Tab-separated table of C-alpha atoms in Angstrom:
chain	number	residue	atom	x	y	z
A	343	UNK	CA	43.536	-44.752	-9.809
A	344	UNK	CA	46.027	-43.288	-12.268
A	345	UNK	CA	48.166	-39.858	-11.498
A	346	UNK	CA	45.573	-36.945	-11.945
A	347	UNK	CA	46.906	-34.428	-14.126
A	348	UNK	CA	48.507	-31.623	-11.885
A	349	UNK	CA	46.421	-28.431	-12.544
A	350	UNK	CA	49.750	-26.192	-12.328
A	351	UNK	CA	51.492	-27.944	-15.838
A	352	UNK	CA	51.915	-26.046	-18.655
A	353	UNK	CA	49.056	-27.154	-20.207
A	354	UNK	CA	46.977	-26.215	-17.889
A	355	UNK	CA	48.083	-22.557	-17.005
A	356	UNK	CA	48.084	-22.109	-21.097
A	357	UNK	CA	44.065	-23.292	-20.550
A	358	UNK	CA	43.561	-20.819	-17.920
A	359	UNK	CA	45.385	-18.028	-19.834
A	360	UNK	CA	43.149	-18.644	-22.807
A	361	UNK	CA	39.585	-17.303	-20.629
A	362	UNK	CA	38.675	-13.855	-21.765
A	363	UNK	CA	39.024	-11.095	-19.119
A	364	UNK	CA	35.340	-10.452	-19.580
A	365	UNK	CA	34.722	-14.555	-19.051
A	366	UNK	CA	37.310	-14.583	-15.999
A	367	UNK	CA	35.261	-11.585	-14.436
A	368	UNK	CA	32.330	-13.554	-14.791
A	369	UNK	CA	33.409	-16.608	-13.503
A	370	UNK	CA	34.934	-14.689	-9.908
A	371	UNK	CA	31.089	-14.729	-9.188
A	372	UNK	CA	30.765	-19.138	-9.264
A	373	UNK	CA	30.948	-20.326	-5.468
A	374	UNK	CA	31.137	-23.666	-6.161
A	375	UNK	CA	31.495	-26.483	-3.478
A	376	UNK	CA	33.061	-29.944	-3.754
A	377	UNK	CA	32.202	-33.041	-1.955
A	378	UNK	CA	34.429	-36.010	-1.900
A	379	UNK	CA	36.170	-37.946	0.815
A	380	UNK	CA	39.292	-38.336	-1.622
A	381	UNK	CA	41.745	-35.570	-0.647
A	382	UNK	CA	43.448	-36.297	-4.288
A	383	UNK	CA	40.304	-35.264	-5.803
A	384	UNK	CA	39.111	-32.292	-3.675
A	385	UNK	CA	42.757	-31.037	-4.661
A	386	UNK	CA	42.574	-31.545	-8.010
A	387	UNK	CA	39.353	-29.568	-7.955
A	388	UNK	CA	40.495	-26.795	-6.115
A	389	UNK	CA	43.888	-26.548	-7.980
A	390	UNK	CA	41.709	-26.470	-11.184
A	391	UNK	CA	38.894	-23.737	-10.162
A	392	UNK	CA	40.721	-21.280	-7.988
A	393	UNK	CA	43.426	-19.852	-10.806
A	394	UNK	CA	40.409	-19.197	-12.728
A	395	UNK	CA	38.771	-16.748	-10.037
A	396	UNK	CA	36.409	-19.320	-8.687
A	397	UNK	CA	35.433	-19.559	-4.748
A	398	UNK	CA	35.884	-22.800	-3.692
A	399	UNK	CA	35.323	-24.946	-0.379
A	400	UNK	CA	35.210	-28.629	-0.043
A	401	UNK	CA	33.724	-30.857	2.513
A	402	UNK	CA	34.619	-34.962	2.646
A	403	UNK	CA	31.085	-35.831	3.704
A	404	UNK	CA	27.283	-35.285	3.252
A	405	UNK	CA	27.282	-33.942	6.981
A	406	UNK	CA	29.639	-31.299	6.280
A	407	UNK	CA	28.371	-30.469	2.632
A	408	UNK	CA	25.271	-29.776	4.674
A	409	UNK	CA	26.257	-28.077	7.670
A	410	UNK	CA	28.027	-25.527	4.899
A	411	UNK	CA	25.119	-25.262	2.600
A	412	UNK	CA	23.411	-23.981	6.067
A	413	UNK	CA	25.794	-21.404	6.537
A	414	UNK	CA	26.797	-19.594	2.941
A	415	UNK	CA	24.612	-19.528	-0.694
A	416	UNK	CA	26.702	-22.029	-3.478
A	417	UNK	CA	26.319	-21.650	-7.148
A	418	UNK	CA	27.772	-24.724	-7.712
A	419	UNK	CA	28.589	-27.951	-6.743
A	420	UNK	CA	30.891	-30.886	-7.554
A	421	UNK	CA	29.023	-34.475	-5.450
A	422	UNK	CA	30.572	-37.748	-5.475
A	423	UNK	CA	27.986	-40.694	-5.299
A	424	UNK	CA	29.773	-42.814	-3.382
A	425	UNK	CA	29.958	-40.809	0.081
A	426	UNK	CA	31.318	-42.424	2.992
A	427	UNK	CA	28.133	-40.896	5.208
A	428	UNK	CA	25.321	-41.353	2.038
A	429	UNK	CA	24.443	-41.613	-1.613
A	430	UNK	CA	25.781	-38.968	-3.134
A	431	UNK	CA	22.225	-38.104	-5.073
A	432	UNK	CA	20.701	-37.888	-2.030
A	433	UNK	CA	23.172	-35.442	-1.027
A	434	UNK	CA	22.121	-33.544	-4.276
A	435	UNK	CA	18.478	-33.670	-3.926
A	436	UNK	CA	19.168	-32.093	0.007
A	437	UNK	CA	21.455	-29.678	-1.345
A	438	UNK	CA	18.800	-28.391	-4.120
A	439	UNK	CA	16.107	-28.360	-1.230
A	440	UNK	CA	17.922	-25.914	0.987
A	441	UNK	CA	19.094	-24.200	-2.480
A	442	UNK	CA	16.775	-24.523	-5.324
A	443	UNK	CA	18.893	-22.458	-8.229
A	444	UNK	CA	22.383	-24.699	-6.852
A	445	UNK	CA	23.790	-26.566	-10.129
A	446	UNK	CA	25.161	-30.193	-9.275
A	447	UNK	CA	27.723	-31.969	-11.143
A	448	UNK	CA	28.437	-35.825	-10.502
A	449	UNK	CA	31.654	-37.156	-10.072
A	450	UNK	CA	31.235	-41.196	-10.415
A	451	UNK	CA	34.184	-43.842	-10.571
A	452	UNK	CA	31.318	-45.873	-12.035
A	453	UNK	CA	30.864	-44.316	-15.347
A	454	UNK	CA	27.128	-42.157	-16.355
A	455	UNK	CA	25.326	-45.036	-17.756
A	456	UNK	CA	24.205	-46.678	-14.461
A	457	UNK	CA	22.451	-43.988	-12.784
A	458	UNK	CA	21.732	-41.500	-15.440
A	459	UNK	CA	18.493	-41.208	-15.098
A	460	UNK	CA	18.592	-41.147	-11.124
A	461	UNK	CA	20.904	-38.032	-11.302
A	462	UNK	CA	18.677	-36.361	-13.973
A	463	UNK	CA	15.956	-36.284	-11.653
A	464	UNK	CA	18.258	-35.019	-8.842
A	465	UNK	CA	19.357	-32.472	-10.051
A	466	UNK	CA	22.563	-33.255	-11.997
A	467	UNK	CA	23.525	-31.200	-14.713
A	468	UNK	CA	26.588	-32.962	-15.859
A	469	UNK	CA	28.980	-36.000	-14.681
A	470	UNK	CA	32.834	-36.520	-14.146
A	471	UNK	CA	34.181	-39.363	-14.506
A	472	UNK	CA	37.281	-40.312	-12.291
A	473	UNK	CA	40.141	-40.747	-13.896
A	474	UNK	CA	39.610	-39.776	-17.108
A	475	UNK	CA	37.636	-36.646	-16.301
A	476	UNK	CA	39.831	-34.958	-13.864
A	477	UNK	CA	41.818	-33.009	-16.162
A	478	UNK	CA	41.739	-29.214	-15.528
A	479	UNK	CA	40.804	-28.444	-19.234
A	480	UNK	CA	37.766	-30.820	-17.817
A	481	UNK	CA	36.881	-29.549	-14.885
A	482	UNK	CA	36.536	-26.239	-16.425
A	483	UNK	CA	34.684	-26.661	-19.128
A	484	UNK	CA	32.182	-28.523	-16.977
A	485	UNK	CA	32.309	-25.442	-14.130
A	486	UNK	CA	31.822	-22.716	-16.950
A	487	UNK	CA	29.059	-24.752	-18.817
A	488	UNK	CA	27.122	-25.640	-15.776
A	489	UNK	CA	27.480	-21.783	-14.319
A	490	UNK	CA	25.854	-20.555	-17.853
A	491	UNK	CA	23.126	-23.191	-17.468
A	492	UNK	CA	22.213	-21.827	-14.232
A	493	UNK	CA	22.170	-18.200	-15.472
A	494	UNK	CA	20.353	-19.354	-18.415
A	495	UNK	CA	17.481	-20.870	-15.884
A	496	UNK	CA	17.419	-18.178	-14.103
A	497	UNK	CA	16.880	-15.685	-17.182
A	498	UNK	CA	14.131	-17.923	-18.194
A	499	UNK	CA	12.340	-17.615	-14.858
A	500	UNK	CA	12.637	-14.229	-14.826
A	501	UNK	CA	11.121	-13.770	-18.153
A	502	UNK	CA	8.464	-16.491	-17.413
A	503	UNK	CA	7.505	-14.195	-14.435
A	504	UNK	CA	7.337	-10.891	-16.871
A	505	UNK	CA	4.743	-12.694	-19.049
A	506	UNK	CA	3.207	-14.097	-16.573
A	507	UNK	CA	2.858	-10.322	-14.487
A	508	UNK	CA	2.025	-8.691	-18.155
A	509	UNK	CA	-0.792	-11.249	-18.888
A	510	UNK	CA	-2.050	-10.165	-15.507
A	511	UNK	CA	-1.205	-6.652	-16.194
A	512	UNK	CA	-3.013	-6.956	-19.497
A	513	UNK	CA	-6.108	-8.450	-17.709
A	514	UNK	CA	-6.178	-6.089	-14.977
A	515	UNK	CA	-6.461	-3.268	-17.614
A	516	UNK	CA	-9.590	-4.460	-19.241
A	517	UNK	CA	-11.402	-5.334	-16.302
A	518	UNK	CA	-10.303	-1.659	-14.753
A	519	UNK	CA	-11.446	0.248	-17.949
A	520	UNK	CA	-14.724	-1.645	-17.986
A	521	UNK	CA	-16.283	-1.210	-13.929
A	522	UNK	CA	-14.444	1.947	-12.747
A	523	UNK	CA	-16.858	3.801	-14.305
A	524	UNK	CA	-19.939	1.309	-12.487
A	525	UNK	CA	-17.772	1.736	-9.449
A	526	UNK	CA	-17.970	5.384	-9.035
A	527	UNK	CA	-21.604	5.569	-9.875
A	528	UNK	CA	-22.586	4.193	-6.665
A	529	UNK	CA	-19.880	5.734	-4.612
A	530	UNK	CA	-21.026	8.907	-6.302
A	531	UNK	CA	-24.854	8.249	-5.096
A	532	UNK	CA	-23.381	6.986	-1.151
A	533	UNK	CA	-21.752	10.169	-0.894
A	534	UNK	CA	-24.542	12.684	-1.978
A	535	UNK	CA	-26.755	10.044	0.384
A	536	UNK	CA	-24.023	10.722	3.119
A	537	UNK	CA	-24.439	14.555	2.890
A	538	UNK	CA	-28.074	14.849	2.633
A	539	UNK	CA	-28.107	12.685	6.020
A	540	UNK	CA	-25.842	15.231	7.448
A	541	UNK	CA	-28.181	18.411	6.364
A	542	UNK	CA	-30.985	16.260	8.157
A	543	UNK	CA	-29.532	15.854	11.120
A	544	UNK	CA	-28.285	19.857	10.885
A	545	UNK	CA	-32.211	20.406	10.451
A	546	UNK	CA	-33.142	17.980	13.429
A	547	UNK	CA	-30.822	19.423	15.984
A	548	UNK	CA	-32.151	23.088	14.948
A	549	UNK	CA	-35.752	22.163	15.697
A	550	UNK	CA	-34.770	19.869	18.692
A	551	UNK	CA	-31.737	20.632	20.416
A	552	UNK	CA	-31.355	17.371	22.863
A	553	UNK	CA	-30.751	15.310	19.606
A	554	UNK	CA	-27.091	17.227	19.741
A	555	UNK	CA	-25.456	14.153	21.275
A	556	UNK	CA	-27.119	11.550	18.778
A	557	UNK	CA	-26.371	13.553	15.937
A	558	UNK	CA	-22.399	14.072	16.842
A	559	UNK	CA	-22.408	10.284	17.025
A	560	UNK	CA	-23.754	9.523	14.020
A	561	UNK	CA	-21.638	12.159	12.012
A	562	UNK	CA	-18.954	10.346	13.250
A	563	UNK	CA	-20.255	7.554	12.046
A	564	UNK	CA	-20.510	9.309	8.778
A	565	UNK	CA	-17.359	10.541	8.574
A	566	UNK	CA	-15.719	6.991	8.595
A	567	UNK	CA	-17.965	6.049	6.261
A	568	UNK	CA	-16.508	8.797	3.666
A	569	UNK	CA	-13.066	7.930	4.783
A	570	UNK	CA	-13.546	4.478	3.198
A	571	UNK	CA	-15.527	6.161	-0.145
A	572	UNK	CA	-12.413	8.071	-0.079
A	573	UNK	CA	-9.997	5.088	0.506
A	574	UNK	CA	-12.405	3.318	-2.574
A	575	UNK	CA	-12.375	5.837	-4.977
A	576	UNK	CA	-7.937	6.107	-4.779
A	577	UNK	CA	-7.873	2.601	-5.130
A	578	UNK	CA	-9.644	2.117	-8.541
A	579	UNK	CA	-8.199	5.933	-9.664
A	580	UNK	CA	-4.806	4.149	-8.804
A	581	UNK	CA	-5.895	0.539	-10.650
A	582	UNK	CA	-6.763	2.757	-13.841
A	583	UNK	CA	-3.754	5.010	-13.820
A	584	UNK	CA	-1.293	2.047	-13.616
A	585	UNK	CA	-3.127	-0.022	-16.493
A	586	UNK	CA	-2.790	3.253	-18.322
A	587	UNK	CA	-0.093	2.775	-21.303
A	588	UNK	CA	1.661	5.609	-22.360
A	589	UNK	CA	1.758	9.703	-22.140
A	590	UNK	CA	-0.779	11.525	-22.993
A	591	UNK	CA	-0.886	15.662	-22.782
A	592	UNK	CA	2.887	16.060	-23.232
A	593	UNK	CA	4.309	19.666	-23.943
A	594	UNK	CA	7.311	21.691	-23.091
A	595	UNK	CA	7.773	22.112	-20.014
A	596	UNK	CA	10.646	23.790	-17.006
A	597	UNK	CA	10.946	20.981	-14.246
A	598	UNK	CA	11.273	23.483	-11.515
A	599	UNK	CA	7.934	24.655	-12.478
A	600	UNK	CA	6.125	21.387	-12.672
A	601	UNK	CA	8.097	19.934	-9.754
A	602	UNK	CA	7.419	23.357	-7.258
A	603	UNK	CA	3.387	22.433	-7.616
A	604	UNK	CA	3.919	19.091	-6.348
A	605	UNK	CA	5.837	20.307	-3.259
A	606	UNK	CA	3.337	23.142	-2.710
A	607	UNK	CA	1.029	20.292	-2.673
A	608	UNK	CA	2.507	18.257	-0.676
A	609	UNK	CA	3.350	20.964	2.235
A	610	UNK	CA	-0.358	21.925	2.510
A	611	UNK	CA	-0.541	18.176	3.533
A	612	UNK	CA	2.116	17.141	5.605
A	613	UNK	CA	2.966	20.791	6.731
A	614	UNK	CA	2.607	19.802	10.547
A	615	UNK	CA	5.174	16.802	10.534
A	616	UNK	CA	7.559	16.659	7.608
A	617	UNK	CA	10.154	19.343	6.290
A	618	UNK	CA	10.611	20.242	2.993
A	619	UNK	CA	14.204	21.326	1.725
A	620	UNK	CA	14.041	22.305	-1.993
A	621	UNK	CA	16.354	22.884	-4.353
A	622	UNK	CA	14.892	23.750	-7.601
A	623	UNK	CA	17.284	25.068	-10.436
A	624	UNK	CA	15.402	25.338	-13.274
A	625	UNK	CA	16.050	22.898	-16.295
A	626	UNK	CA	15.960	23.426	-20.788
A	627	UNK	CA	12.269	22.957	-21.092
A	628	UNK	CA	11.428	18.983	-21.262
A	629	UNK	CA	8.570	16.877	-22.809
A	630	UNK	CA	6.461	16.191	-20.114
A	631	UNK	CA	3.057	15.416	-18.691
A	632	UNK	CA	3.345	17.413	-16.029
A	633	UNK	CA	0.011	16.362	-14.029
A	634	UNK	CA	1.874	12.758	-14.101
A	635	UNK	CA	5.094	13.746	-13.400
A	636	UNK	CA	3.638	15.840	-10.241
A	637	UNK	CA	1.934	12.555	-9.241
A	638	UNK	CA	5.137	10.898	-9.688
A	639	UNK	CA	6.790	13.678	-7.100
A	640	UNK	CA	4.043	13.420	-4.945
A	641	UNK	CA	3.743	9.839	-4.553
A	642	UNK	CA	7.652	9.797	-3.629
A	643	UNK	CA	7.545	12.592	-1.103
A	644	UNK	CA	4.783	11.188	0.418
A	645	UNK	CA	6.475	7.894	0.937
A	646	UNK	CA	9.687	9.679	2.423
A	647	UNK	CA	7.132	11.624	5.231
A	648	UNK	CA	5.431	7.956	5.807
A	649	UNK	CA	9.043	6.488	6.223
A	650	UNK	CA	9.638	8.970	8.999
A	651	UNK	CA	6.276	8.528	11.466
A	652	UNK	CA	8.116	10.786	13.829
A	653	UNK	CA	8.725	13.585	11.284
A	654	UNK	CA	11.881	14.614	9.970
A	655	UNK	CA	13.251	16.587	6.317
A	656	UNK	CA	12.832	15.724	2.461
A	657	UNK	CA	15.183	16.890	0.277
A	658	UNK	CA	14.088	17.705	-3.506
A	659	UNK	CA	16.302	18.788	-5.576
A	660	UNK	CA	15.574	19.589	-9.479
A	661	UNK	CA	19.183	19.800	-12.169
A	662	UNK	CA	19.956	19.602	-15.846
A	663	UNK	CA	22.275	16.845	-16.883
A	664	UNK	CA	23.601	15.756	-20.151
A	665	UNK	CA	20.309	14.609	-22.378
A	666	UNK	CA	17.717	15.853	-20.017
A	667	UNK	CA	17.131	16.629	-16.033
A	668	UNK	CA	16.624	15.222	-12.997
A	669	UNK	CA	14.812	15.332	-9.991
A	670	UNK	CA	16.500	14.272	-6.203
A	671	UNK	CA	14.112	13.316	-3.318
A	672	UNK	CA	15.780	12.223	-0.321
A	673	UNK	CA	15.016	11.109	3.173
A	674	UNK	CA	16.410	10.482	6.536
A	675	UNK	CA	14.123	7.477	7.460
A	676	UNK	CA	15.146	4.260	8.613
A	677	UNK	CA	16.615	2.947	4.936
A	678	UNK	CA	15.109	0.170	3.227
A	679	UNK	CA	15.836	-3.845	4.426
A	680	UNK	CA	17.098	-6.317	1.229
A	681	UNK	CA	14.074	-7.921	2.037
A	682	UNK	CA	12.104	-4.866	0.808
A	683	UNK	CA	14.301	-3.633	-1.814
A	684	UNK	CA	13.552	-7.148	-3.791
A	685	UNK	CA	10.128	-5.859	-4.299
A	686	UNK	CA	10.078	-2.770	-4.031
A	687	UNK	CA	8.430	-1.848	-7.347
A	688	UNK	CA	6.189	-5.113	-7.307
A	689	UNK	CA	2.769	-4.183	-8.155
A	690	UNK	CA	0.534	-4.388	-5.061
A	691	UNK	CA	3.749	-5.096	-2.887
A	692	UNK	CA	3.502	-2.610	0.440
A	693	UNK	CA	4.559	-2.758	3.526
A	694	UNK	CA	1.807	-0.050	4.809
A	695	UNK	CA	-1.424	-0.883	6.673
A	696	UNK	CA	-3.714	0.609	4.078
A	697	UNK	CA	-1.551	0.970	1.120
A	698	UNK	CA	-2.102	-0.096	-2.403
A	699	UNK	CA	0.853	-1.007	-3.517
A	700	UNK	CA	0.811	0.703	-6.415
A	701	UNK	CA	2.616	3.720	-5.866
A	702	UNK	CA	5.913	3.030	-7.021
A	703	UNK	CA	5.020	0.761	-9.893
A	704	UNK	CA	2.923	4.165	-11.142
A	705	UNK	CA	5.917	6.079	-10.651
A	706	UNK	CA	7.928	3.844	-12.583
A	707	UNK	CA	5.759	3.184	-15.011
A	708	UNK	CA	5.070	7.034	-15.716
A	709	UNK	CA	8.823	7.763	-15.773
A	710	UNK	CA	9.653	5.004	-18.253
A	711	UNK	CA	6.049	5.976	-20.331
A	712	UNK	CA	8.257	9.060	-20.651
A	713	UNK	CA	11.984	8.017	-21.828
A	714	UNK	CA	13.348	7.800	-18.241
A	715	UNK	CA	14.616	6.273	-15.609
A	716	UNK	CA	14.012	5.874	-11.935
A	717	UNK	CA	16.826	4.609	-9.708
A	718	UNK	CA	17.386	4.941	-5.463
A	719	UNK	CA	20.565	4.040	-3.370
A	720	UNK	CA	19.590	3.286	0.548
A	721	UNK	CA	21.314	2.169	3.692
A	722	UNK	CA	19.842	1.118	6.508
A	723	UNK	CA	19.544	3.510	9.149
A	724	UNK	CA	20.138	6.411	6.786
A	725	UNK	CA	17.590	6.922	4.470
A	726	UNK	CA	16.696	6.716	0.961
A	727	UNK	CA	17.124	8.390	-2.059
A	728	UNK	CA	14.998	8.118	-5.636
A	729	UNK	CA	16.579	9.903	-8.549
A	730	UNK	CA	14.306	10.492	-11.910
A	731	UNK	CA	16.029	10.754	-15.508
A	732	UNK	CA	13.955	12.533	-18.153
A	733	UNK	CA	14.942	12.778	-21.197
A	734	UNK	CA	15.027	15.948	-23.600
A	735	UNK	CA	13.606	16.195	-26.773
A	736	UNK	CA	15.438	14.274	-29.389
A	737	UNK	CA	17.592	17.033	-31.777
């Protein structure tokens, strides 16, 4: 094998001078892993890919490429084929396995030609070619290709999942706006059924007493029958409110104002459990629909009292800012895990017994129908905290 290029000539510190700042800040974010049981090569690589802000680790075996795939998450990763412990594509196709979104780039003595195909379908984005490859101008431009492939993928399946979610979204709508209204005929008719079965029973007991005991059993009966109605009816006035597009009703309005209803609202409620600090300065009047904006309060205070079973203090807090105003609502719950935070506007994601999973997606939905924005910090252990951006009027 001929002398590799050292990556520390001239020629190649003038290549790694050349990478925009904005590129080289980009590229400190590719881990990138390289397996080859020639020290002389896993140097080469290395000496190439660190100056350039790349994290790099190397392993001189399939085992080890494995055991290290087990232990940290690699954006990239360089795989000879001929592996002392196994074929280097099988390597790959293990590798892509444990992580699906990992890149893989060939390095072959052989040349591309032989098992081009084979490597396609394992996952390989690109080949080196030992020698004539393993320049650091090379290496490089293979690592900084490969990395924008990968970001490109994942950019596509992101936006594959937004049309997929508004297709659904878009179904969901018409099939809400045509049976909500069929829905809450009948629950309509089961209630009024309910209570004239109570007034009944009222009559019943009046004329003979000893039915007392039947009658408190079947009221009971009746009452968890009008808890589900109840639990019905939210569901499909939920359903109709997030297929909703847009704002309607806007005017001028002080966020203090339409913010204090919610939280007299809410208190009535939870007045028994959760306290309410508030700290309401009152804001240049904003365009708003204020009955959605309350809901939007509402539904966020409600899930800082459900994040704290035990009971504990909310914080609101209402503010101008530069553009518009705010509103603050903090807890001192239990934080949310990553594992949450992934989804946490999701539609019909919840982590409650008898939730929806709608109530955040509404809330976002509202506050973007309206200009804004909706953003949260957390930390396990410590709570949460939601802040909403409206904006003002424009001029």
């Amino acid at each position: 094998m001929q002398t590799l290029l050292p990556p520390t000539s001239p020629r190649a510190d003038g290549f790694v001078r050349m990478i925009h700042s904005a590129e080289r800040k980009a590229l400190a974010r590719g881990r990138i892993l390289v397996v080859d049981d020639e020290a002389l090569v896993t140097d080469s690589l290395r000496l190439a890919l660190e100056p350039a802000a790349y994290t790099v680790s190397t392993a001189a075996s399939g085992r080890g490429a494995l055991v290290q795939a087990e232990g940290a998450e690699w954006d990239l990763a360089f795989v000879d084929l001929g592996l002392p412990d196994m074929d280097g594509l099988d390597l790959l196709r293990r590798l892509k396995v444990r992580r699906p979104d990992l890149v893989g780039v060939v390095i072959t003595g052989y040349g591309s030609g032989a098992k081009g195909f084979a490597a396609r379908d394992a996952g390989a984005y690109a080949f080196l070619e030992k020698p004539a490859d393993m320049t650091p101008e090379k290496i490089l431009t293979v690592a900084s290709n490969a990395l924008r492939h990968r970001q490109a993928e994942r950019e596509l399946a992101t936006w594959r999942q937004q049309v997929a979610a508004s297709e659904k979204l878009a179904t969901l709508g018409t099939l809400v706006s045509g049976v909500a209204h069929e829905i809450r005929t009948p629950l309509t008719y089961v209630t009024y059924s309910l209570y004239l079965a109570r007034r009944e029973l009222e009559r019943a007991v009046q004329a003979d007493p000893t039915l007392a005991g039947l009658a408190e059993r079947v009221l009971k009966q009746e009452e968890a029958a009008l808890d589900g109605v109840a639990r019905i009816s939210r569901l499909v006035e939920d359903l109709r409110r997030f297929t909703r597009r847009g704002v309607e009703g806007r005017a001028d309005a002080d966020l203090r104002e339409v913010v204090g209803v919610a939280v007299d609202v809410f208190r009535a409620i939870r007045r028994e459990r959760i306290a309410v600090e508030t700290d309401l300065a009152s804001v240049p009047a904003l365009p708003l629909d204020s009955g959605q904006i309350q809901q939007v309060v509402f539904n966020l205070l409600n899930n800082s009292a459900e994040a704290m079973p035990a009971g504990g203090t909310v914080r609101i807090a209402t503010r101008a800012v530069p553009g518009g105003g705010e509103i603050e609502v903090s807890d001192d719950g239990p934080g949310l895990s990553p594992e949450v935070e992934a989804r946490l506007f999701d539609p019909f994601f919840t982590t409650k017994a008898e939730g929806t999973g709608l109530g955040l997606s509404i809330c976002q939905q509202i506050v973007e129908a309206h200009g804004g924005q909706i953003r949260y910090a957390t930390e396990v252990g410590r709570g949460t905290t939601f802040v909403i951006f409206l904006p003002a009027r424009p001029g």
